[in-house]
PDB file of C-alpha atoms and ligand atoms in Angstrom:
ATOM      1  CA  MET N  38       7.231  17.529   4.956  1.00  0.00           C
ATOM      2  CA  ASP N  39       4.385  15.868   6.885  1.00  0.00           C
ATOM      3  CA  LYS N  40       4.941  12.070   7.225  1.00  0.00           C
ATOM      4  CA  VAL N  41       1.202  11.387   6.647  1.00  0.00           C
ATOM      5  CA  ARG N  42      -0.319  12.468   3.369  1.00  0.00           C
ATOM      6  CA  ILE N  43      -4.040  12.017   2.782  1.00  0.00           C
ATOM      7  CA  LEU N  44      -4.602  12.737  -0.875  1.00  0.00           C
ATOM      8  CA  ASP N  45      -7.317  14.933  -2.210  1.00  0.00           C
ATOM      9  CA  HIS N  46      -7.769  14.106  -5.912  1.00  0.00           C
ATOM     10  CA  PRO N  47     -11.134  14.028  -7.667  1.00  0.00           C
ATOM     11  CA  LEU N  48     -10.347  10.834  -9.533  1.00  0.00           C
ATOM     12  CA  LEU N  49      -9.067   9.061  -6.381  1.00  0.00           C
ATOM     13  CA  HIS N  50     -12.352   9.911  -4.598  1.00  0.00           C
ATOM     14  CA  HIS N  51     -14.218   8.657  -7.678  1.00  0.00           C
ATOM     15  CA  LYS N  52     -12.434   5.286  -7.720  1.00  0.00           C
ATOM     16  CA  LEU N  53     -12.764   4.816  -3.884  1.00  0.00           C
ATOM     17  CA  SER N  54     -16.478   5.375  -4.206  1.00  0.00           C
ATOM     18  CA  PHE N  55     -16.762   2.160  -6.249  1.00  0.00           C
ATOM     19  CA  LEU N  56     -14.757   0.302  -3.608  1.00  0.00           C
ATOM     20  CA  ARG N  57     -17.132   1.473  -0.975  1.00  0.00           C
ATOM     21  CA  ASP N  58     -20.204   0.433  -2.924  1.00  0.00           C
ATOM     22  CA  LYS N  59     -21.452  -2.915  -1.619  1.00  0.00           C
ATOM     23  CA  ASP N  60     -22.779  -3.828  -5.062  1.00  0.00           C
ATOM     24  CA  SER N  61     -19.370  -3.565  -6.729  1.00  0.00           C
ATOM     25  CA  ALA N  62     -18.411  -7.144  -8.005  1.00  0.00           C
ATOM     26  CA  PRO N  63     -14.808  -8.373  -7.481  1.00  0.00           C
ATOM     27  CA  ALA N  64     -13.803  -7.372 -11.071  1.00  0.00           C
ATOM     28  CA  VAL N  65     -15.053  -3.772 -10.388  1.00  0.00           C
ATOM     29  CA  PHE N  66     -13.450  -3.681  -6.997  1.00  0.00           C
ATOM     30  CA  ARG N  67     -10.111  -4.872  -8.423  1.00  0.00           C
ATOM     31  CA  ALA N  68     -10.090  -2.486 -11.354  1.00  0.00           C
ATOM     32  CA  ASN N  69     -10.825   0.534  -9.107  1.00  0.00           C
ATOM     33  CA  ALA N  70      -8.338  -0.564  -6.526  1.00  0.00           C
ATOM     34  CA  GLU N  71      -5.672  -0.774  -9.210  1.00  0.00           C
ATOM     35  CA  ALA N  72      -6.601   2.682 -10.678  1.00  0.00           C
ATOM     36  CA  ALA N  73      -6.678   4.331  -7.202  1.00  0.00           C
ATOM     37  CA  THR N  74      -3.299   2.842  -6.458  1.00  0.00           C
ATOM     38  CA  VAL N  75      -1.776   4.343  -9.666  1.00  0.00           C
ATOM     39  CA  LEU N  76      -2.945   7.810  -8.470  1.00  0.00           C
ATOM     40  CA  LEU N  77      -1.438   7.161  -5.057  1.00  0.00           C
ATOM     41  CA  ALA N  78       1.732   5.765  -6.580  1.00  0.00           C
ATOM     42  CA  SER N  79       2.221   8.933  -8.621  1.00  0.00           C
ATOM     43  CA  GLU N  80       2.587  10.849  -5.335  1.00  0.00           C
ATOM     44  CA  VAL N  81       4.641   8.167  -3.474  1.00  0.00           C
ATOM     45  CA  THR N  82       7.238   7.988  -6.259  1.00  0.00           C
ATOM     46  CA  ARG N  83       7.958  11.723  -5.829  1.00  0.00           C
ATOM     47  CA  LEU N  84      10.256  10.359  -3.013  1.00  0.00           C
ATOM     48  CA  LEU N  85      12.539   8.476  -5.450  1.00  0.00           C
ATOM     49  CA  PRO N  86      15.857   9.924  -6.424  1.00  0.00           C
ATOM     50  CA  THR N  87      16.757  10.214 -10.041  1.00  0.00           C
ATOM     51  CA  GLU N  88      20.136   9.894 -11.745  1.00  0.00           C
ATOM     52  CA  THR N  89      21.326  11.705 -14.902  1.00  0.00           C
ATOM     53  CA  VAL N  90      21.852   9.695 -18.027  1.00  0.00           C
ATOM     54  CA  ALA N  91      22.921  10.789 -21.416  1.00  0.00           C
ATOM     55  CA  VAL N  92      20.354   9.707 -24.041  1.00  0.00           C
ATOM     56  CA  GLU N  93      20.844  10.126 -27.799  1.00  0.00           C
ATOM     57  CA  THR N  94      17.817  11.625 -29.418  1.00  0.00           C
ATOM     58  CA  PRO N  95      17.733  11.559 -33.176  1.00  0.00           C
ATOM     59  CA  LEU N  96      19.119  15.103 -33.089  1.00  0.00           C
ATOM     60  CA  ALA N  97      21.541  15.392 -30.186  1.00  0.00           C
ATOM     61  CA  THR N  98      22.466  14.210 -26.674  1.00  0.00           C
ATOM     62  CA  ALA N  99      19.907  14.991 -24.032  1.00  0.00           C
ATOM     63  CA  GLN N 100      20.797  14.853 -20.252  1.00  0.00           C
ATOM     64  CA  CYS N 101      17.787  12.819 -18.799  1.00  0.00           C
ATOM     65  CA  GLN N 102      16.599  11.779 -15.485  1.00  0.00           C
ATOM     66  CA  ARG N 103      15.997   8.187 -14.652  1.00  0.00           C
ATOM     67  CA  VAL N 104      14.736   6.209 -11.550  1.00  0.00           C
ATOM     68  CA  ARG N 105      16.473   2.955 -10.553  1.00  0.00           C
ATOM     69  CA  GLU N 106      13.319   0.845 -10.632  1.00  0.00           C
ATOM     70  CA  GLU N 107      15.190  -2.249  -9.458  1.00  0.00           C
ATOM     71  CA  ASP N 108      15.948  -0.455  -6.197  1.00  0.00           C
ATOM     72  CA  VAL N 109      12.241  -0.250  -5.332  1.00  0.00           C
ATOM     73  CA  THR N 110      10.457  -3.242  -3.660  1.00  0.00           C
ATOM     74  CA  ILE N 111       6.702  -3.382  -3.555  1.00  0.00           C
ATOM     75  CA  VAL N 112       5.518  -5.386  -0.509  1.00  0.00           C
ATOM     76  CA  PRO N 113       1.881  -6.318  -0.356  1.00  0.00           C
ATOM     77  CA  ILE N 114       0.413  -7.532   3.009  1.00  0.00           C
ATOM     78  CA  LEU N 115      -1.372 -10.674   1.891  1.00  0.00           C
ATOM     79  CA  ARG N 116      -3.963 -11.105   0.791  1.00  0.00           C
ATOM     80  CA  ALA N 117      -5.641  -7.785   0.149  1.00  0.00           C
ATOM     81  CA  GLY N 118      -2.363  -5.905  -0.519  1.00  0.00           C
ATOM     82  CA  LEU N 119      -2.141  -8.049  -3.733  1.00  0.00           C
ATOM     83  CA  GLY N 120      -4.925  -5.725  -5.178  1.00  0.00           C
ATOM     84  CA  MET N 121      -2.432  -2.795  -5.098  1.00  0.00           C
ATOM     85  CA  VAL N 122       0.644  -4.358  -6.547  1.00  0.00           C
ATOM     86  CA  GLN N 123      -0.169  -3.963 -10.320  1.00  0.00           C
ATOM     87  CA  GLY N 124      -0.936  -0.202  -9.735  1.00  0.00           C
ATOM     88  CA  PHE N 125       2.714   0.358  -8.773  1.00  0.00           C
ATOM     89  CA  LEU N 126       4.049  -2.085 -11.454  1.00  0.00           C
ATOM     90  CA  ASP N 127       2.057  -0.071 -14.085  1.00  0.00           C
ATOM     91  CA  LEU N 128       4.342   2.881 -13.264  1.00  0.00           C
ATOM     92  CA  MET N 129       7.530   0.891 -12.412  1.00  0.00           C
ATOM     93  CA  PRO N 130       7.561  -2.460 -14.276  1.00  0.00           C
ATOM     94  CA  GLY N 131      11.133  -3.019 -13.159  1.00  0.00           C
ATOM     95  CA  ALA N 132      10.337  -2.835  -9.419  1.00  0.00           C
ATOM     96  CA  ARG N 133      10.718  -5.961  -7.384  1.00  0.00           C
ATOM     97  CA  VAL N 134       8.001  -7.575  -5.237  1.00  0.00           C
ATOM     98  CA  GLY N 135       8.191  -9.223  -1.833  1.00  0.00           C
ATOM     99  CA  HIS N 136       5.364 -10.731   0.175  1.00  0.00           C
ATOM    100  CA  VAL N 137       4.330 -10.563   3.813  1.00  0.00           C
ATOM    101  CA  GLY N 138       1.516 -12.946   4.848  1.00  0.00           C
ATOM    102  CA  LEU N 139      -0.538 -11.782   7.779  1.00  0.00           C
ATOM    103  CA  ALA N 140      -4.047 -12.648   8.827  1.00  0.00           C
ATOM    104  CA  ARG N 141      -5.982 -10.856  11.581  1.00  0.00           C
ATOM    105  CA  ASN N 142      -7.221 -13.153  14.404  1.00  0.00           C
ATOM    106  CA  GLU N 143     -11.032 -12.544  14.368  1.00  0.00           C
ATOM    107  CA  GLU N 144     -11.236 -12.528  18.175  1.00  0.00           C
ATOM    108  CA  THR N 145      -8.161 -10.589  19.217  1.00  0.00           C
ATOM    109  CA  HIS N 146      -7.872  -8.544  15.989  1.00  0.00           C
ATOM    110  CA  GLU N 147      -4.090  -9.153  16.274  1.00  0.00           C
ATOM    111  CA  PRO N 148      -2.100 -10.075  13.116  1.00  0.00           C
ATOM    112  CA  GLU N 149      -0.755 -13.619  12.858  1.00  0.00           C
ATOM    113  CA  ALA N 150       2.205 -14.113  10.453  1.00  0.00           C
ATOM    114  CA  TYR N 151       2.160 -16.950   8.010  1.00  0.00           C
ATOM    115  CA  TYR N 152       4.532 -15.946   5.186  1.00  0.00           C
ATOM    116  CA  PHE N 153       7.609 -13.816   4.463  1.00  0.00           C
ATOM    117  CA  LYS N 154       9.583 -13.811   1.218  1.00  0.00           C
ATOM    118  CA  MET N 155      11.706 -10.903  -0.153  1.00  0.00           C
ATOM    119  CA  PRO N 156      13.836 -10.642  -3.256  1.00  0.00           C
ATOM    120  CA  PRO N 157      17.602 -10.687  -2.627  1.00  0.00           C
ATOM    121  CA  GLY N 158      19.100  -7.377  -1.452  1.00  0.00           C
ATOM    122  CA  PHE N 159      15.632  -5.877  -1.177  1.00  0.00           C
ATOM    123  CA  GLY N 160      16.376  -3.452   1.661  1.00  0.00           C
ATOM    124  CA  ARG N 161      18.875  -1.086  -0.017  1.00  0.00           C
ATOM    125  CA  GLY N 162      16.353   1.154  -1.766  1.00  0.00           C
ATOM    126  CA  LEU N 163      12.772   2.102  -1.129  1.00  0.00           C
ATOM    127  CA  THR N 164      10.442  -0.454   0.355  1.00  0.00           C
ATOM    128  CA  ILE N 165       6.773   0.254  -0.405  1.00  0.00           C
ATOM    129  CA  VAL N 166       4.316  -1.647   1.883  1.00  0.00           C
ATOM    130  CA  VAL N 167       0.863  -1.819   0.340  1.00  0.00           C
ATOM    131  CA  ASP N 168      -2.485  -2.791   1.977  1.00  0.00           C
ATOM    132  CA  PRO N 169      -5.859  -1.338   1.051  1.00  0.00           C
ATOM    133  CA  MET N 170      -6.933  -1.129   4.759  1.00  0.00           C
ATOM    134  CA  LEU N 171      -5.280   0.346   7.734  1.00  0.00           C
ATOM    135  CA  ALA N 172      -7.723  -0.417  10.581  1.00  0.00           C
ATOM    136  CA  THR N 173      -6.253  -0.908  14.060  1.00  0.00           C
ATOM    137  CA  GLY N 174      -2.773  -0.524  12.463  1.00  0.00           C
ATOM    138  CA  GLY N 175      -1.661  -3.878  13.905  1.00  0.00           C
ATOM    139  CA  SER N 176      -0.887  -5.531  10.600  1.00  0.00           C
ATOM    140  CA  ALA N 177       0.942  -2.525   9.111  1.00  0.00           C
ATOM    141  CA  CYS N 178       3.034  -2.099  12.304  1.00  0.00           C
ATOM    142  CA  ASP N 179       3.873  -5.836  12.431  1.00  0.00           C
ATOM    143  CA  ALA N 180       4.848  -5.976   8.754  1.00  0.00           C
ATOM    144  CA  ILE N 181       6.947  -2.927   9.027  1.00  0.00           C
ATOM    145  CA  ALA N 182       8.818  -4.034  12.187  1.00  0.00           C
ATOM    146  CA  THR N 183       9.559  -7.402  10.361  1.00  0.00           C
ATOM    147  CA  LEU N 184      10.887  -5.545   7.290  1.00  0.00           C
ATOM    148  CA  LYS N 185      13.149  -3.390   9.522  1.00  0.00           C
ATOM    149  CA  ARG N 186      14.488  -6.531  11.264  1.00  0.00           C
ATOM    150  CA  HIS N 187      15.345  -7.850   7.672  1.00  0.00           C
ATOM    151  CA  GLY N 188      17.214  -4.649   6.846  1.00  0.00           C
ATOM    152  CA  ALA N 189      14.744  -2.376   5.084  1.00  0.00           C
ATOM    153  CA  ALA N 190      16.352   1.034   5.089  1.00  0.00           C
ATOM    154  CA  ARG N 191      13.611   3.320   3.950  1.00  0.00           C
ATOM    155  CA  ILE N 192       9.919   2.308   4.248  1.00  0.00           C
ATOM    156  CA  VAL N 193       6.753   3.828   2.930  1.00  0.00           C
ATOM    157  CA  PHE N 194       3.297   2.631   3.820  1.00  0.00           C
ATOM    158  CA  VAL N 195       0.427   3.104   1.298  1.00  0.00           C
ATOM    159  CA  CYS N 196      -3.339   2.329   1.902  1.00  0.00           C
ATOM    160  CA  LEU N 197      -6.580   3.144   0.170  1.00  0.00           C
ATOM    161  CA  ILE N 198      -8.685   3.588   3.348  1.00  0.00           C
ATOM    162  CA  ALA N 199      -7.401   4.294   6.780  1.00  0.00           C
ATOM    163  CA  SER N 200      -8.965   4.852  10.224  1.00  0.00           C
ATOM    164  CA  GLU N 201      -7.792   7.728  12.415  1.00  0.00           C
ATOM    165  CA  GLN N 202      -6.798   5.121  15.053  1.00  0.00           C
ATOM    166  CA  GLY N 203      -4.687   3.218  12.550  1.00  0.00           C
ATOM    167  CA  ILE N 204      -2.818   6.282  11.457  1.00  0.00           C
ATOM    168  CA  ALA N 205      -2.172   7.319  15.089  1.00  0.00           C
ATOM    169  CA  ARG N 206      -0.818   3.915  15.898  1.00  0.00           C
ATOM    170  CA  LEU N 207       1.390   3.581  12.809  1.00  0.00           C
ATOM    171  CA  THR N 208       2.939   7.069  13.204  1.00  0.00           C
ATOM    172  CA  ALA N 209       3.536   6.435  16.961  1.00  0.00           C
ATOM    173  CA  GLU N 210       5.182   3.052  16.395  1.00  0.00           C
ATOM    174  CA  HIS N 211       7.048   3.944  13.229  1.00  0.00           C
ATOM    175  CA  PRO N 212       7.538   7.733  13.118  1.00  0.00           C
ATOM    176  CA  ASP N 213      10.240   7.334  10.360  1.00  0.00           C
ATOM    177  CA  VAL N 214       7.756   5.810   7.847  1.00  0.00           C
ATOM    178  CA  ASP N 215       6.017   7.936   5.262  1.00  0.00           C
ATOM    179  CA  VAL N 216       2.310   7.131   5.061  1.00  0.00           C
ATOM    180  CA  PHE N 217       0.136   7.782   1.990  1.00  0.00           C
ATOM    181  CA  VAL N 218      -3.652   7.419   2.435  1.00  0.00           C
ATOM    182  CA  GLY N 219      -6.518   7.548  -0.087  1.00  0.00           C
ATOM    183  CA  GLU N 220      -9.300   8.494   2.426  1.00  0.00           C
ATOM    184  CA  CYS N 221      -9.519   8.466   6.205  1.00  0.00           C
ATOM    185  CA  ASP N 222     -12.681   7.292   8.137  1.00  0.00           C
ATOM    186  CA  ALA N 223     -13.142   8.152  11.782  1.00  0.00           C
ATOM    187  CA  VAL N 224     -14.727   5.010  13.174  1.00  0.00           C
ATOM    188  CA  LEU N 225     -13.828   1.319  13.856  1.00  0.00           C
ATOM    189  CA  ASN N 226     -16.600  -0.888  14.899  1.00  0.00           C
ATOM    190  CA  ASP N 227     -16.529  -3.630  17.630  1.00  0.00           C
ATOM    191  CA  ARG N 228     -15.053  -6.113  15.085  1.00  0.00           C
ATOM    192  CA  ALA N 229     -12.284  -3.604  14.275  1.00  0.00           C
ATOM    193  CA  TYR N 230     -13.711  -2.911  10.781  1.00  0.00           C
ATOM    194  CA  ILE N 231     -13.464   0.529   9.393  1.00  0.00           C
ATOM    195  CA  VAL N 232     -16.865   2.352   9.135  1.00  0.00           C
ATOM    196  CA  PRO N 233     -18.055   3.150   6.592  1.00  0.00           C
ATOM    197  CA  GLY N 234     -14.889   1.539   4.972  1.00  0.00           C
ATOM    198  CA  VAL N 235     -15.363  -1.034   2.286  1.00  0.00           C
ATOM    199  CA  GLY N 236     -16.000  -4.187   4.260  1.00  0.00           C
ATOM    200  CA  ASP N 237     -13.434  -6.945   4.167  1.00  0.00           C
ATOM    201  CA  ALA N 238     -11.035  -5.893   1.301  1.00  0.00           C
ATOM    202  CA  GLY N 239      -9.585  -9.345   0.771  1.00  0.00           C
ATOM    203  CA  ASP N 240     -13.021 -10.869   0.487  1.00  0.00           C
ATOM    204  CA  ARG N 241     -14.088  -8.053  -1.879  1.00  0.00           C
ATOM    205  CA  ILE N 242     -11.155  -8.531  -4.178  1.00  0.00           C
ATOM    206  CA  PHE N 243     -11.149 -12.280  -4.324  1.00  0.00           C
ATOM    207  CA  GLY N 244     -14.851 -13.000  -4.039  1.00  0.00           C
ATOM    208  CA  THR N 245     -14.492 -14.934  -0.802  1.00  0.00           C
ATOM    209  CA  GLU N 246     -16.511 -14.553   2.436  1.00  0.00           C
ATOM    210  CA  ASN N 247     -15.694 -14.836   6.118  1.00  0.00           C
TER     211      ASN N 247
HETATM  212  C1  LIG H 442      -6.991  -6.989   6.466  1.00  0.00           C
HETATM  213  C2  LIG H 442      -6.385  -5.882   5.723  1.00  0.00           C
HETATM  214  C3  LIG H 442      -5.156  -5.582   6.601  1.00  0.00           C
HETATM  215  C4  LIG H 442      -5.729  -5.753   7.896  1.00  0.00           C
HETATM  216  C5  LIG H 442      -6.061  -4.391   8.498  1.00  0.00           C
HETATM  217  O1  LIG H 442      -6.497  -8.197   6.194  1.00  0.00           O
HETATM  218  O2  LIG H 442      -6.067  -6.139   4.382  1.00  0.00           O
HETATM  219  O3  LIG H 442      -4.136  -6.384   6.362  1.00  0.00           O
HETATM  220  O4  LIG H 442      -6.889  -6.558   7.804  1.00  0.00           O
HETATM  221  O5  LIG H 442      -6.389  -4.520   9.841  1.00  0.00           O
HETATM  222  P1  LIG H 442      -5.549  -3.912  10.992  1.00  0.00           P
HETATM  223  O6  LIG H 442      -5.021  -2.568  10.664  1.00  0.00           O
HETATM  224  O7  LIG H 442      -6.545  -3.908  12.180  1.00  0.00           O
HETATM  225  O8  LIG H 442      -4.447  -4.865  11.295  1.00  0.00           O
HETATM  226  P2  LIG H 442      -6.943  -9.581   6.799  1.00  0.00           P
HETATM  227  O9  LIG H 442      -6.138  -9.862   8.055  1.00  0.00           O
HETATM  228  O10 LIG H 442      -8.388  -9.532   6.996  1.00  0.00           O
HETATM  229  O11 LIG H 442      -6.483 -10.685   5.711  1.00  0.00           O
HETATM  230  P3  LIG H 442      -6.855 -10.815   4.151  1.00  0.00           P
HETATM  231  O12 LIG H 442      -6.209  -9.687   3.478  1.00  0.00           O
HETATM  232  O13 LIG H 442      -6.330 -12.188   3.861  1.00  0.00           O
HETATM  233  O14 LIG H 442      -8.365 -10.648   4.058  1.00  0.00           O
HETATM  234  N1  LIG H 443      -9.738  -5.379   7.228  1.00  0.00           N
HETATM  235  C1  LIG H 443     -10.580  -5.091   6.203  1.00  0.00           C
HETATM  236  O1  LIG H 443     -10.452  -5.770   5.195  1.00  0.00           O
HETATM  237  N2  LIG H 443     -11.474  -4.180   6.341  1.00  0.00           N
HETATM  238  C2  LIG H 443     -11.588  -3.437   7.474  1.00  0.00           C
HETATM  239  O2  LIG H 443     -12.343  -2.561   7.617  1.00  0.00           O
HETATM  240  C3  LIG H 443     -10.702  -3.733   8.544  1.00  0.00           C
HETATM  241  C4  LIG H 443      -9.748  -4.711   8.369  1.00  0.00           C
END
């Protein structure tokens, strides 16, 4: 199966159109980011193994399939990745959450690390790194490299909007990582923002400005 999946779903396109709209207030942006993430999460979670459990229905024993939610760790890249956490927790409330803090340097566009905290034993199952934006790919590559150093066995990266350049860099540096994308834009501008993109996702989610 292709390691990069760009979803084509009418509701996902619909939700992303509200993220792209410059007039969407933070509450609208957050709600649509969460809903778009749920749609992506339903595809990402096809990767999860299930185990058979016997469940007593009111009539008989049913052989059912369950996922070990506690073996899944959602890792938002701070800050903007926070806007995608609840979308995964809606589907897997028992998943665990770790945090990677990275901020892009405005001149070099390189990520600078300021925080890293994972739940104990996080690396044994699926680690799902979430960030709305994959621009140069520097932040995603840095976060994934750090997670690998800390023992993450199987990593997936999920974003709402990617650039072609970001996908190329991520797949070149981390060919083992499955990548799920909402929509892909062709262009990065001279400030390394995705065009047309959504602007600064962290600022749009939290109502801050550069
Ligand atoms: C944004 C975004 C990604 C990164 C993408 O975060 O959320 O983490 O930039 O750019 P890249 O692919 O070129 O690395 P930013 O550093 O602006 O921090 P924020 O989430 O706190 O706003
Ligand atoms: N970070 C963002 O939030 N938006 C972009 O377009 C690029 C990086």
